[in-house]
Short mmCIF file of C-alpha atoms in Angstrom, two decimals:
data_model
loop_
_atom_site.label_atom_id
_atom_site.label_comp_id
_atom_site.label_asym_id
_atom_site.label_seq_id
_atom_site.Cartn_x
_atom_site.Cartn_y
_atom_site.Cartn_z
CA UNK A 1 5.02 78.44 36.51
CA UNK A 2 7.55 80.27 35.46
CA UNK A 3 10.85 81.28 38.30
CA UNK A 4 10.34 85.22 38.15
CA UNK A 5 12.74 85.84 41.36
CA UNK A 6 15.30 84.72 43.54
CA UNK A 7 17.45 85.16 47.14
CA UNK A 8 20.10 83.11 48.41
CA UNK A 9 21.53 84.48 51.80
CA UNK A 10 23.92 82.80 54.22
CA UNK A 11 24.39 83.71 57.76
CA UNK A 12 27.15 82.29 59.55
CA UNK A 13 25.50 81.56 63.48
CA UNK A 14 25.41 78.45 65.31
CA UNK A 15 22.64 75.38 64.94
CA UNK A 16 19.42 76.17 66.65
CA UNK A 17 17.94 73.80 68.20
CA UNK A 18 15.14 71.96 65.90
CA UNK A 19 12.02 73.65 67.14
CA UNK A 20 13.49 77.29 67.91
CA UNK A 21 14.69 76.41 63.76
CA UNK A 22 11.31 75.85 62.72
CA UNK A 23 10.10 78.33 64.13
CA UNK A 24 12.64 80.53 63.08
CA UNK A 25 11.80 79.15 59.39
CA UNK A 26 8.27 79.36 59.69
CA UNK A 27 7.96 82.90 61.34
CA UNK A 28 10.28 84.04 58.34
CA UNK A 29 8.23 82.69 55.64
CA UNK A 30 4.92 84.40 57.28
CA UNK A 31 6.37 87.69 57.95
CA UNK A 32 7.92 87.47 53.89
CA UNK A 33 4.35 86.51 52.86
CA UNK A 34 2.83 89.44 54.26
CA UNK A 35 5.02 91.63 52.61
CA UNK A 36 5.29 90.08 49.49
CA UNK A 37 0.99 90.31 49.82
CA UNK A 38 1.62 93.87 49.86
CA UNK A 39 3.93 95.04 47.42
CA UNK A 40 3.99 92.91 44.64
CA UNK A 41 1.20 94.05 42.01
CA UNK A 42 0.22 90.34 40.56
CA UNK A 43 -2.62 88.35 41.08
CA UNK A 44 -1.42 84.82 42.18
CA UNK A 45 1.81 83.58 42.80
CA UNK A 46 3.73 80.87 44.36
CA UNK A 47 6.02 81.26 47.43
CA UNK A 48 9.04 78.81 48.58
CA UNK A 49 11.11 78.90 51.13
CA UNK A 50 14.01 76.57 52.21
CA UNK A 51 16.01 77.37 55.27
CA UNK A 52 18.96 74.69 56.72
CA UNK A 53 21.21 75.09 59.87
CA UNK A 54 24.33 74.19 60.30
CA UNK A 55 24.47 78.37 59.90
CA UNK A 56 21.61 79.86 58.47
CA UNK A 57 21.68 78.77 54.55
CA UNK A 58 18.09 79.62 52.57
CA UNK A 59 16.66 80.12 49.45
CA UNK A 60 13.41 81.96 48.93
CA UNK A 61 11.44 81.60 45.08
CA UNK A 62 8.76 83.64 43.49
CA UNK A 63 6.46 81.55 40.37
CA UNK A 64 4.07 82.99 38.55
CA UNK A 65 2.31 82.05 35.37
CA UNK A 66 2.86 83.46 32.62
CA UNK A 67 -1.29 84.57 32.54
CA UNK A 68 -0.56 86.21 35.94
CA UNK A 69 2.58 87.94 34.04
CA UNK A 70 0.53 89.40 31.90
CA UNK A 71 -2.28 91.31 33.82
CA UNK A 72 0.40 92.40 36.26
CA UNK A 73 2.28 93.99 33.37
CA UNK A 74 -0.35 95.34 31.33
CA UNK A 75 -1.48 97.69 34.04
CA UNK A 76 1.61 99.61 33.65
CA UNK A 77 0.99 100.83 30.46
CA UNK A 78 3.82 99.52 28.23
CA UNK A 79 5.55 95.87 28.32
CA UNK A 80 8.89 97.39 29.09
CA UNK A 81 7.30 99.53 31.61
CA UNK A 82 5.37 96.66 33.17
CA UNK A 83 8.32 94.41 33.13
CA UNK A 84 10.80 96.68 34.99
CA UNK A 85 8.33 97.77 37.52
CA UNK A 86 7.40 94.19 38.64
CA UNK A 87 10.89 93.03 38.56
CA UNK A 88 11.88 95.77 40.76
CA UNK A 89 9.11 94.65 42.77
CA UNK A 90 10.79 91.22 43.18
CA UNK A 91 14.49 92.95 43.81
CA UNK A 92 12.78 94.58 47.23
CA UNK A 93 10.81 92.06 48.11
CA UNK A 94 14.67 89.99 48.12
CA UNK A 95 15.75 92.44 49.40
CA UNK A 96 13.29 92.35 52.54
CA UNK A 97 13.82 88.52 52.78
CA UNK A 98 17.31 88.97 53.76
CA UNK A 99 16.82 91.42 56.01
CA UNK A 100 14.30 89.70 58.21
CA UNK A 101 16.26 86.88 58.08
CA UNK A 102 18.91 88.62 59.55
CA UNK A 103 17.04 90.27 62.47
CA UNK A 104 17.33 87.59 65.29
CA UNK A 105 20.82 87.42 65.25
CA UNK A 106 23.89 89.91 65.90
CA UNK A 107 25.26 91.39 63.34
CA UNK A 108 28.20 92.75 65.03
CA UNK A 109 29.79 89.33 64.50
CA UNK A 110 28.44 87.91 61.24
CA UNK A 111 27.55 89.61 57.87
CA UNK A 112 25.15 88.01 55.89
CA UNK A 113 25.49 87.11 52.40
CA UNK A 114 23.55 87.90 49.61
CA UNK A 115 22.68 86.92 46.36
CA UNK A 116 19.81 87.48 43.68
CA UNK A 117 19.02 86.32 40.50
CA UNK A 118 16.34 88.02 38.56
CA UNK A 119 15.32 84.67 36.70
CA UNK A 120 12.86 84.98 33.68
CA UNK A 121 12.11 88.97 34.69
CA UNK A 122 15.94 89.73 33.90
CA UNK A 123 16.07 87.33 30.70
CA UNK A 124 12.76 88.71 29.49
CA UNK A 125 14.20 92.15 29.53
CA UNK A 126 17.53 91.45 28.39
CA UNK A 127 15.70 89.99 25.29
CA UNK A 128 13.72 93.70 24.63
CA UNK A 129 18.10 95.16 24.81
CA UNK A 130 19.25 92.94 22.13
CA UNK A 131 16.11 93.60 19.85
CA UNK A 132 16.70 96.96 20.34
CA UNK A 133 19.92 96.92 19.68
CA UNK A 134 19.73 94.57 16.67
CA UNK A 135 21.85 91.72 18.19
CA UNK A 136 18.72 89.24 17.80
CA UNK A 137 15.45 89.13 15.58
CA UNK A 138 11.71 89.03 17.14
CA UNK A 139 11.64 85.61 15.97
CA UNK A 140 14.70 84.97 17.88
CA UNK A 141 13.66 86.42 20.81
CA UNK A 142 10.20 84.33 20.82
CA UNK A 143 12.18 81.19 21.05
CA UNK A 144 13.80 82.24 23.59
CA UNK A 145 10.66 82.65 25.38
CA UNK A 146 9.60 79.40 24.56
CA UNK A 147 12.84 78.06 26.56
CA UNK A 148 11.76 80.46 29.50
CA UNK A 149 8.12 79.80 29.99
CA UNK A 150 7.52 76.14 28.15
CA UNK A 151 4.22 74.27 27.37
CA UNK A 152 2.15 77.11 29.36
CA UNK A 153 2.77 79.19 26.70
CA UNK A 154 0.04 77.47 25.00
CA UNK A 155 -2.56 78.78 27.86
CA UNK A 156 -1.33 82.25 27.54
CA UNK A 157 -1.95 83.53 24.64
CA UNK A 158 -2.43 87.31 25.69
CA UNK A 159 0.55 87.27 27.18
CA UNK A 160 2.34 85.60 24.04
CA UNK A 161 0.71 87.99 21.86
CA UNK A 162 1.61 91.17 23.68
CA UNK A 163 5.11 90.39 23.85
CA UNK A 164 5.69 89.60 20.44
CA UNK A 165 3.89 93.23 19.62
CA UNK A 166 5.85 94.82 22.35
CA UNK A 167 9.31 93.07 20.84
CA UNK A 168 8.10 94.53 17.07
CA UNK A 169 7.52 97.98 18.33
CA UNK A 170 10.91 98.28 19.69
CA UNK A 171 12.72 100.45 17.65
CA UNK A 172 16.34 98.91 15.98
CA UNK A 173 18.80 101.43 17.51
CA UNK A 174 22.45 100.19 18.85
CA UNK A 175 23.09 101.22 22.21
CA UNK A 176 20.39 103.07 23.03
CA UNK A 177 18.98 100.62 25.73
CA UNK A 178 21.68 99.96 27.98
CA UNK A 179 22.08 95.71 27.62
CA UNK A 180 22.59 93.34 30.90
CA UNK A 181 24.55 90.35 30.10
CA UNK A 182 21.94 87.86 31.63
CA UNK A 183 23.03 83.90 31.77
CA UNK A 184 20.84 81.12 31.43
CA UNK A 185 19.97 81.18 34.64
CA UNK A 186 18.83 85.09 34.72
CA UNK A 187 22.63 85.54 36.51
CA UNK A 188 24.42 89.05 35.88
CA UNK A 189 27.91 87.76 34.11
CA UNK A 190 30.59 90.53 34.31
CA UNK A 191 33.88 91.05 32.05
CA UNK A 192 36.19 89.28 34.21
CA UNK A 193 38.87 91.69 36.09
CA UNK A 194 41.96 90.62 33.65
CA UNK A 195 44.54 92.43 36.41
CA UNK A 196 46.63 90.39 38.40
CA UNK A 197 45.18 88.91 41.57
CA UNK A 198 47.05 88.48 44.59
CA UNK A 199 47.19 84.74 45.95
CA UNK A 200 44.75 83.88 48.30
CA UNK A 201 45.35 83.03 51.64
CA UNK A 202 44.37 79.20 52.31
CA UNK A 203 41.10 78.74 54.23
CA UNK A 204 41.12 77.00 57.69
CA UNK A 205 39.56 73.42 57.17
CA UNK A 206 35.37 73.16 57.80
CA UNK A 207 34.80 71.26 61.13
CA UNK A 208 32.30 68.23 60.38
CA UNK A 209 28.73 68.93 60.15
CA UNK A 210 26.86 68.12 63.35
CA UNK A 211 24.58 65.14 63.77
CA UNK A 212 21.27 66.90 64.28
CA UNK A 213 20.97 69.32 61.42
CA UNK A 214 17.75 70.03 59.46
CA UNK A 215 16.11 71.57 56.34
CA UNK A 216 12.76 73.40 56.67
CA UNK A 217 10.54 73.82 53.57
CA UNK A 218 7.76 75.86 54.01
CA UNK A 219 5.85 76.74 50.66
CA UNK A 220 2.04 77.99 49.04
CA UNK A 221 1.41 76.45 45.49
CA UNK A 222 -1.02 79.82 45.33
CA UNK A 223 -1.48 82.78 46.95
CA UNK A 224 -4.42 81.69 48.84
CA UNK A 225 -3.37 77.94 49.22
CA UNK A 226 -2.66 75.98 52.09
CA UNK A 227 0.69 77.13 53.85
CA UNK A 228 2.43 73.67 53.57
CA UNK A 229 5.46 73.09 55.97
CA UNK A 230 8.15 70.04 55.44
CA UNK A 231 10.93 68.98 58.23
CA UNK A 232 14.15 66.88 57.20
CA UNK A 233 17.02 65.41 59.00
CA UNK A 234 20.17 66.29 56.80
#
């Protein structure tokens, strides 16, 4: 499966104690099921979730196949078209994550942070900009595929297939598809701000983490598979 999505958020609250933070964890993961059930337009999928206190800190991860990739694109018509749509799928459905996550608490006093990463969506259509713009070769660009997606390639030959046609029926003209600069990782990079920065002020010192502090994992290998929940002592 390939990483087609995901949310980091941090919210800055006290430790919960263990079972109000499982629960927490656990309702969370439910509640971004459901939605994620509802609004994003593939077959099967896998769902992860890892949530530790100390603060809220969590990570939440959409996989898919690339098999699944392909029926959930094709019904949009074009690759491009298919592509965008789903990935926009997975921005909300970050987007929604956070949010939830943020419910129980006040945000009068904290602001959560956010961050997404657009994984193999984002470097999938970053590789349709530089075709079009003539910075890379098909060829090229099917290698880089290979890196993305791996051995499963081999079961997915639709999808394979469909790309590479997609890839040659994008029209060679500079510019014309505006081009994300995507890092390995499916991370936006941005032209560094070359003006001069003022100094920052030194941060206070982070107290010692407490004693009792835990990670919950809560995760479905498949859409329909068993809701499996893991508890650790940090």
């Amino acid at each position: 499966m390939a990483n087609i999505g995901t949310v980091d958020f941090y919210i800055g609250v006290p430790s919960l104690p263990r079972e109000d933070f499982e629960s927490y964890s656990t309702q969370l993961f439910d509640e971004w099921e459901l939605y994620v059930g509802q609004n994003l337009e593939l077959n099967d999928y896998s769902l992860v979730l890892e949530v530790e206190e100390g603060s809220i800190k969590a990570k939440g991860k959409i996989l898919a196949t690339a098999s699944v990739l392909y029926f959930g694109i094709a019904q949009y018509g074009s690759f491009i078209s298919g592509l965008q749509t789903i990935n926009n799928q997975v921005k909300a459905i970050g987007d929604y994550l956070a949010e939830r996550a943020s419910t129980p608490f006040d945000l009068s006093t904290v602001k959560p942070k956010l961050r997404k990463r657009g994984e193999s969506l984002a470097r999938l259509e970053t590789l349709f900009a530089k075709v079009q713009s003539g910075k890379i070769t098909v060829e090229m660009a099917m290698q880089e595929v290979e890196s993305i997606f791996g051995i499963e390639l081999e079961e997915a030959p639709e999808f394979v297939n469909y790309l590479r046609d997609s890839l040659e029926q994008t029209p060679v003209v500079p510019e014309q598809m505006e081009l994300r600069l995507i890092d390995y990782n499916g991370d936006d990079l941005t032209i560094p701000d070359q003006r001069p920065q003022t100094p920052r002020a030194p941060q206070p010192k982070r107290s010692p983490p407490a004693v009792d502090q835990f990670r919950v994992e809560v995760w479905r290998e498949t859409k329909n598979g068993k809701r499996n929940v893991k508890v650790t002592s940090l």
